[in-house]
Coordinates of C-alpha atoms in Angstrom, one line a residue:
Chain A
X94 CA 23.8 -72.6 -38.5
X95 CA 20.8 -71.5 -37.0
X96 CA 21.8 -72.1 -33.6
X97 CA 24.9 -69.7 -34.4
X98 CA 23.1 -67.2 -35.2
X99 CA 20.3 -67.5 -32.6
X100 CA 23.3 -67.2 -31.0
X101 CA 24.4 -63.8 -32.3
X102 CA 21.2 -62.5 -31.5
X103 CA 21.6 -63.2 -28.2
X104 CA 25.0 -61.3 -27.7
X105 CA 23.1 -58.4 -29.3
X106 CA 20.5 -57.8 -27.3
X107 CA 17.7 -55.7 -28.3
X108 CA 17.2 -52.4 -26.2
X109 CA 13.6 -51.4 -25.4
X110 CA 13.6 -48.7 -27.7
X111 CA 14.0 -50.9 -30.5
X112 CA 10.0 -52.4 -30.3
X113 CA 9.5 -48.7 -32.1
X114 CA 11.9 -49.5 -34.8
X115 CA 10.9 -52.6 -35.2
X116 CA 7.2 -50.8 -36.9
X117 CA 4.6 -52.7 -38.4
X118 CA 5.7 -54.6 -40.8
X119 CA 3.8 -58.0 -40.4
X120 CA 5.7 -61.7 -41.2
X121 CA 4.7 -62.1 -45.1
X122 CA 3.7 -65.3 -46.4
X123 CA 6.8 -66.9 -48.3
X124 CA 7.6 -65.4 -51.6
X125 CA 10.0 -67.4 -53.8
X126 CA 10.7 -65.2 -56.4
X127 CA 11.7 -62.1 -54.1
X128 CA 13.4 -64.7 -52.3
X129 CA 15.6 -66.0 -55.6
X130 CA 16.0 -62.4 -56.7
X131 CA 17.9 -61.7 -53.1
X132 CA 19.5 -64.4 -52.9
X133 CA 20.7 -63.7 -56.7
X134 CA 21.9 -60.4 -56.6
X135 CA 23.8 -61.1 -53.1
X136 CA 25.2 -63.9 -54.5
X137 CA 26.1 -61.8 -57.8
X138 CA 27.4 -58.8 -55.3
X139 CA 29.4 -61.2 -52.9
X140 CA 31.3 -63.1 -56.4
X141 CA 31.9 -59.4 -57.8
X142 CA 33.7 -58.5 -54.3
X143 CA 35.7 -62.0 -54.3
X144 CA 36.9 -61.0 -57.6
X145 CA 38.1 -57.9 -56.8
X146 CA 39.7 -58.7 -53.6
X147 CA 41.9 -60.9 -55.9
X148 CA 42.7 -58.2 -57.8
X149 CA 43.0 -55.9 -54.5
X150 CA 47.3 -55.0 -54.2
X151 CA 48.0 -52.0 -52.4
X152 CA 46.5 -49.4 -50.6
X153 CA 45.6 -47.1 -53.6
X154 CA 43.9 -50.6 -55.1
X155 CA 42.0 -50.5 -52.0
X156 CA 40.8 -46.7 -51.4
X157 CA 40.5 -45.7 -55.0
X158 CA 40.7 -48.7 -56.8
X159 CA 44.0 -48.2 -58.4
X160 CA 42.3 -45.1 -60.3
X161 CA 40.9 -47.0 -62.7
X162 CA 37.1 -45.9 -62.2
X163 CA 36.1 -43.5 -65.1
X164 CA 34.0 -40.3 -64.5
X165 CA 30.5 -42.0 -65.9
X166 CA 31.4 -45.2 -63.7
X167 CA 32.1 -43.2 -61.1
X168 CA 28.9 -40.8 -61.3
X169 CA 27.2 -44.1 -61.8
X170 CA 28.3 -45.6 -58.4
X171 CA 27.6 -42.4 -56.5
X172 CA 23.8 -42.1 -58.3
X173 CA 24.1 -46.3 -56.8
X174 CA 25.0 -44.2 -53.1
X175 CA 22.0 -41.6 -53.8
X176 CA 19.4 -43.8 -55.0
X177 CA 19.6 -46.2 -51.7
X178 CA 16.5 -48.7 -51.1
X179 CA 16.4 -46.1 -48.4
X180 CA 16.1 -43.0 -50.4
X181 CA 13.7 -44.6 -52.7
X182 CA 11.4 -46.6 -50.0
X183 CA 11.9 -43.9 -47.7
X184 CA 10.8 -41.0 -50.2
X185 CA 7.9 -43.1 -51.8
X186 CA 6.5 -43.3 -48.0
X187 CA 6.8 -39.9 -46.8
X188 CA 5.2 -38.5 -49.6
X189 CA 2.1 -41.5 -49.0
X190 CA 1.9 -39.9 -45.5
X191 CA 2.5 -36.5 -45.3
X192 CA 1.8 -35.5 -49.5
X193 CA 3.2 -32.6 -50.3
X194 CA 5.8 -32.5 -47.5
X195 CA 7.5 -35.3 -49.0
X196 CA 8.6 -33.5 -51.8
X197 CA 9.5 -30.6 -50.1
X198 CA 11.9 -32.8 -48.1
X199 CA 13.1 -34.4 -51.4
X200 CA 14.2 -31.4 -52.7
X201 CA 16.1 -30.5 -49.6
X202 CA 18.9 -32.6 -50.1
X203 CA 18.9 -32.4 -53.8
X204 CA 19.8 -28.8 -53.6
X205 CA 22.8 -28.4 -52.2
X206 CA 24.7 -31.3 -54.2
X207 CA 25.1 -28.6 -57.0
X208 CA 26.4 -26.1 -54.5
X209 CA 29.3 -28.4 -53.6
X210 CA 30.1 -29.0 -56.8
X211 CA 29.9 -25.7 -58.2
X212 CA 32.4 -24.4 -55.5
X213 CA 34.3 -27.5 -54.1
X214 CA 35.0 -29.9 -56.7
X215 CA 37.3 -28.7 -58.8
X216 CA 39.4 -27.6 -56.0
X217 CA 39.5 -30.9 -54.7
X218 CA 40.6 -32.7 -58.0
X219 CA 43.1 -29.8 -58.7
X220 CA 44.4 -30.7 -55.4
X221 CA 44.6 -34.6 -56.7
X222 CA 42.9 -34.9 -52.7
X223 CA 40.4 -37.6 -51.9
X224 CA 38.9 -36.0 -49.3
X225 CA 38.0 -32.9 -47.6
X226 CA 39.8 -33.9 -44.1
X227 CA 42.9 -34.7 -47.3
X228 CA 42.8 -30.9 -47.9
X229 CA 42.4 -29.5 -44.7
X230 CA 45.5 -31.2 -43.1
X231 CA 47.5 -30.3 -46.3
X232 CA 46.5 -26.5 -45.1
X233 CA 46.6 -27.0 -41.8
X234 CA 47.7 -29.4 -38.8
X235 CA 47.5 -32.7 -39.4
X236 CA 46.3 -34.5 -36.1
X237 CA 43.4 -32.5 -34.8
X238 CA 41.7 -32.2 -38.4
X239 CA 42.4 -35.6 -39.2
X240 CA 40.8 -36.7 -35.8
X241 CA 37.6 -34.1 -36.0
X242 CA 36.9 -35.5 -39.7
X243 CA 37.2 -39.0 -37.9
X244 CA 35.1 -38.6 -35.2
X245 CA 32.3 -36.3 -37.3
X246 CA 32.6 -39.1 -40.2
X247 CA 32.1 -41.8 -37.7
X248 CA 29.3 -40.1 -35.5
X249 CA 27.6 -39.1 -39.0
X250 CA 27.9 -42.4 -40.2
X251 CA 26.5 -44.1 -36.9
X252 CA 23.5 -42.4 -37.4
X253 CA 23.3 -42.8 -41.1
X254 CA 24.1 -46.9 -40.7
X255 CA 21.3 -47.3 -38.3
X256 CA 18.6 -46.3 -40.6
X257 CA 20.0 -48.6 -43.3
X258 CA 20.3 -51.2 -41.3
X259 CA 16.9 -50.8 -39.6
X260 CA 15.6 -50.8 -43.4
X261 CA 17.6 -53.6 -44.6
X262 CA 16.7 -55.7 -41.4
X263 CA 13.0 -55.2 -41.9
X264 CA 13.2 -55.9 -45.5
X265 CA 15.0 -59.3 -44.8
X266 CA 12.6 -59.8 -41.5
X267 CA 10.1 -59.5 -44.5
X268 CA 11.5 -62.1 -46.7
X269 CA 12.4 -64.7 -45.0
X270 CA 10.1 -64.1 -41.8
X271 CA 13.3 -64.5 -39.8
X272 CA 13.0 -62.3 -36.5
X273 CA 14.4 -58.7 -36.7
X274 CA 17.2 -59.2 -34.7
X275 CA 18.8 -61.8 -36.4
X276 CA 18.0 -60.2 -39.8
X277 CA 19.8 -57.4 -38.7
X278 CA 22.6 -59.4 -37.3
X279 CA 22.6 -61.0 -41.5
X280 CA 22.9 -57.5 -42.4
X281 CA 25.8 -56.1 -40.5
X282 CA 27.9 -59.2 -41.4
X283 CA 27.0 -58.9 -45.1
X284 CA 27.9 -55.3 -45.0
X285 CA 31.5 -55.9 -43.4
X286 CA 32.2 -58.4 -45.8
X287 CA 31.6 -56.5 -48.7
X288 CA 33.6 -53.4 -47.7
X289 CA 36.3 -55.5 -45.8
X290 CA 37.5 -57.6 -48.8
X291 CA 36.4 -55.6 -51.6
X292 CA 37.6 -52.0 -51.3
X293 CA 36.6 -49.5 -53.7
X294 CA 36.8 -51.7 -56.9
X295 CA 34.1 -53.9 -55.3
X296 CA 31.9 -51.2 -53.8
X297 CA 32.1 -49.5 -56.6
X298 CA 30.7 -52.1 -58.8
X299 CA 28.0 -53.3 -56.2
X300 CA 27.0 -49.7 -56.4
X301 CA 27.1 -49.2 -60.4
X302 CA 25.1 -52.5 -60.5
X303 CA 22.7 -51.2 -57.9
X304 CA 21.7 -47.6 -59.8
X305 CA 21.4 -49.7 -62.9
X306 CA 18.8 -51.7 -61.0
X307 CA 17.2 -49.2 -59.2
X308 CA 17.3 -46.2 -62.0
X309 CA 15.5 -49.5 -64.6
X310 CA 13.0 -50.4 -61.4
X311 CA 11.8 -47.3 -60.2
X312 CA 11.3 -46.2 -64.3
X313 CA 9.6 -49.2 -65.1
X314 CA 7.3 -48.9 -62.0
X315 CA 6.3 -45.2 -62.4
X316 CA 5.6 -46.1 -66.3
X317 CA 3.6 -48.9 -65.6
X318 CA 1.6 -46.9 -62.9
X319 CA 1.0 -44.1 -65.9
X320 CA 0.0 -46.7 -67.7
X321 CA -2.5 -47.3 -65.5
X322 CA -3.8 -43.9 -65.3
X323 CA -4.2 -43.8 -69.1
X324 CA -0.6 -41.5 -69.2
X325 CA -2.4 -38.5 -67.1
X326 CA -0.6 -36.8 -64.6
X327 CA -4.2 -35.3 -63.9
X328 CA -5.9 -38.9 -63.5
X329 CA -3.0 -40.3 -61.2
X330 CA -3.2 -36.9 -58.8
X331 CA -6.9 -37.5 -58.6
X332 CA -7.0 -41.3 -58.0
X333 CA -4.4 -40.3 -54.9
X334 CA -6.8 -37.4 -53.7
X335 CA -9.2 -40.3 -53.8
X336 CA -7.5 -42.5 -51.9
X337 CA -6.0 -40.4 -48.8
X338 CA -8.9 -37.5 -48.3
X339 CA -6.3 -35.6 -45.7
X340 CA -4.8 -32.0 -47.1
X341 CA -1.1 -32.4 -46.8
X342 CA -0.6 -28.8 -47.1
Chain B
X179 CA 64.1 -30.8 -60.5
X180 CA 62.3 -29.1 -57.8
X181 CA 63.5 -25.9 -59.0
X182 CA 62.4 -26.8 -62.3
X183 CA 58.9 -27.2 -61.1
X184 CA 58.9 -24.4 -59.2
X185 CA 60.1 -22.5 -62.2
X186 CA 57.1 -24.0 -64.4
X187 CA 54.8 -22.9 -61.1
X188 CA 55.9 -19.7 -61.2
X189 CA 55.6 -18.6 -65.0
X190 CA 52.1 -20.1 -64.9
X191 CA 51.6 -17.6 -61.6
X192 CA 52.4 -15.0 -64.1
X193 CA 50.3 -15.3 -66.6
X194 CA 47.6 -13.2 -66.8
X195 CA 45.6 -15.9 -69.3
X196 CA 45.7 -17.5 -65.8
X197 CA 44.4 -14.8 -63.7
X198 CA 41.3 -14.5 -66.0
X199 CA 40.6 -18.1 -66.1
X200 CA 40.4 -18.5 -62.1
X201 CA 38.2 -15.6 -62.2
X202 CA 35.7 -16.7 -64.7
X203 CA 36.0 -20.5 -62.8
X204 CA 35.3 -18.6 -59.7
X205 CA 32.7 -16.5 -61.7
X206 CA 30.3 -19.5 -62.9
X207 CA 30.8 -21.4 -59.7
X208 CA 29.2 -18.7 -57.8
X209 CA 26.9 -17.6 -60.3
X210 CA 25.4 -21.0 -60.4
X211 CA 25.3 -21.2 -56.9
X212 CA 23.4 -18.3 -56.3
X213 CA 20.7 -19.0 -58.9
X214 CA 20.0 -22.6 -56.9
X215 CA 20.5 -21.5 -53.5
X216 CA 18.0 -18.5 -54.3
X217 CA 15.3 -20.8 -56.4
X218 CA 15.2 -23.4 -53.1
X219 CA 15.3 -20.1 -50.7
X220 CA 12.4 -18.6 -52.7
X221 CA 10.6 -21.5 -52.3
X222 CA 11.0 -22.0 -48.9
X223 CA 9.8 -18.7 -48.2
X224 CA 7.1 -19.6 -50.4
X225 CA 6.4 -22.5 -48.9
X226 CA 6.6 -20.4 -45.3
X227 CA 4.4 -17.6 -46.2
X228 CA 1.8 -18.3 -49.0
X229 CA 1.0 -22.0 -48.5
X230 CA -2.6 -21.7 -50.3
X231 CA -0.6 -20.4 -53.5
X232 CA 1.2 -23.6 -53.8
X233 CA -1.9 -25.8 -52.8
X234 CA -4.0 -23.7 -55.3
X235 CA -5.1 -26.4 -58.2
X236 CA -4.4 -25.6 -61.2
X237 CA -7.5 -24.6 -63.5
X238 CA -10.2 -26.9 -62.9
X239 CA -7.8 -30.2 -61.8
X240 CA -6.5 -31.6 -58.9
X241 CA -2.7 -31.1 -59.6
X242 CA -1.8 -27.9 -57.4
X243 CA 0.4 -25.3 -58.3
X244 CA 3.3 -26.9 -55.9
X245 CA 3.6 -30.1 -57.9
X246 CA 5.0 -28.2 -60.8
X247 CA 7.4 -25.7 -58.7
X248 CA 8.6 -28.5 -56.7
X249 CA 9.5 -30.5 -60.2
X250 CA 11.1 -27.3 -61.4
X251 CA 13.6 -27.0 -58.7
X252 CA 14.6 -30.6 -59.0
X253 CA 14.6 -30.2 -62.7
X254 CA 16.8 -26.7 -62.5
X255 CA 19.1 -28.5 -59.8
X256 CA 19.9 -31.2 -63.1
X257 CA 20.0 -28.7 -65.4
X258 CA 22.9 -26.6 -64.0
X259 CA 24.6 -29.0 -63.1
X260 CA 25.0 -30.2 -67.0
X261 CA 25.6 -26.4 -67.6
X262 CA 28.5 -26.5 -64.9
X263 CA 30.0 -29.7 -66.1
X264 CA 30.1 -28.9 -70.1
X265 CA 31.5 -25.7 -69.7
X266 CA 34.4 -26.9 -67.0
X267 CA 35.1 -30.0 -69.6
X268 CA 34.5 -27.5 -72.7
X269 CA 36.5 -24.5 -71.9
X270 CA 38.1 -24.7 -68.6
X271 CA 40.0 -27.6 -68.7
X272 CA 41.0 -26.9 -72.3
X273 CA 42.6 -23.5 -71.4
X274 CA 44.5 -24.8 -68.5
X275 CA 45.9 -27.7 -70.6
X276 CA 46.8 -24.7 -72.7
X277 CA 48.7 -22.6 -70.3
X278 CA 50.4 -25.6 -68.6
X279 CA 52.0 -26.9 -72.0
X280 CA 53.2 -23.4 -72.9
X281 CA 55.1 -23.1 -69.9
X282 CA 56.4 -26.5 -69.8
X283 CA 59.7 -26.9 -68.9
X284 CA 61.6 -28.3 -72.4
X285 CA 63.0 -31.5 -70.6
X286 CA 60.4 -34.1 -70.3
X287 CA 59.0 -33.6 -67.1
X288 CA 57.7 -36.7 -64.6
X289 CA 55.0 -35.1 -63.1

């Protein structure tokens, strides 16, 4: 097994650039219970996808899983889609290096959710569409919208999967102190199996079960560090002035 | 059967209880939309012209003034979006189930 994938890793290899990506994040010493708690919720994730695939018919069963996802599951799963490892990790560390600007940049994106729904999403559902490239070809041509919503989805996408995978490979790197390029190899597969087999019905799920975790985490975490400060937002500001001198603004 | 729907179409097209619901959908869509998009754009230009009002502490503490503005655009971002999705479930959807069923064609229709 570790030959094969040794193996993988060497059919991918690493371009130069990738040393930059690859950061600083040293080889940890082994910790069993991060290790269990991966190794749980993967195995959890990868049963939950079996199961659905069993229950996976037709195409509908597999795009939209049948219809059978209420609103609050639904809202759930796309909180799941917000509230990535990335978001969070990603968020928590800009605002550790740049202060203030991390915020700023936090708000950003939050903004314009509203916007879309206030103007787009009723549309949409009155249309009984899934997507936007589903309405646009119902107004207009079919072929070229269809292929510039492929190709924007897919360049979009590219971009976006690289981060998360550059995030997820460093976490497992991390872990289990394999190297980063077969972590990432680890990744990619466990992503493609997920989606491949599951569908919606399974992603779905993985994702409800994922904002549940993170909403629970991140809450318990910020509570526990107030409860460090004594419950003062005051306290907590200064200790961070303390610690990082810089002006961020 | 298609002309049957196209009836049922066109008798809701002539309603005027339709007319005014599209334009008060239309009306809070944009309404809400421009109350966010000018919050964020004010503090972007806030953030652009007087950074030392946002760094400025507030009394004699650390917390600057930016901590709570930042908080309150997230916060207002939340809040109308509740305000948008209880009025659409409240009243909109209510009135169009209302105008659809009163033009319902009297044969039970497979939609």
């Amino acid at each position: 097994m570790k030959g094969f994938v040794a193996a993988l890793a060497l059919l991918f290899p690493v371009p130069a650039f990738a040393a930059a990506l690859e950061g600083e994040a040293q080889r940890q010493p082994l910790n069993l219970v991060a290790i269990l708690m991966f190794v749980a919720f993967v195995g959890l994730t990868l049963w939950i996808t079996k199961a659905a695939a069993a229950r996976t018919r037709t195409a509908s069963d597999f795009y939209t899983a049948g219809g059978g996802i209420s609103g609050f599951q639904n809202g759930l799963a796309m909180a799941g889609d917000y509230m990535s490892a990335a978001s969070f990790l990603g968020i928590s560390a800009q605002i550790f290096n740049d202060g203030y600007d991390g915020l700023i940049y936090s708000t950003g994106f939050l903004v314009g959710w509203p916007i879309l729904l206030f103007l787009m999403a009723e549309r949409l559902r009155n249309l009984g569409r899934y997507t936007f490239a589903d309405v646009a070809s119902y107004r207009f041509a079919q072929p070229p919208v269809r292929s510039f919503a492929a190709v924007s989805t897919l360049l979009v996408v590219s971009f976006y999967l690289i981060a998360q995978m550059v995030g997820a490979g460093q976490l497992i790197k991390l872990l289990f102190g394999l190297p980063y390029a077969v972590a990432v190899v680890i990744v990619g597969a466990l992503m493609m199996l997920y989606v491949l087999f599951g569908g919606m019905r399974a992603t779905t799920w993985v994702q409800i079960i994922k904002a549940v975790l993170l909403l629970g985490g991140a809450s318990f975490m910020a509570l526990m560090v107030l409860a460090q400060m004594g419950f003062s937002l005051e306290a907590l500001f200064a200790r961070a002035v303390e610690v990082k001198t810089e002006a961020a603004l | 059967m298609k002309g049957r729907e196209e009836a049922w179409v066109a008798a809701v097209v002539a309603d005027p209880r339709y007319h005014a619901l599209v334009v008060a959908r239309a009306r809070l869509g944009w309404l809400l939309s421009i109350i966010i998009f000018t919050a964020f754009a004010g503090y972007l230009l806030l953030i652009a012209f007087d950074k030392a009002l946002l760094g400025a502490p507030i009394g004699t503490g650390v917390t600057s003034i930016g901590i709570p503005v930042g908080l309150g655009l997230i916060l207002l971002a939340i809040a109308l979006t509740g305000v948008y999705v209880a009025h659409a479930n409240r009243h909109h959807d209510a009135r169009m189930a209302a105008i659809l069923s009163d033009h319902a064609p009297a044969q039970e229709y497979d939609a």
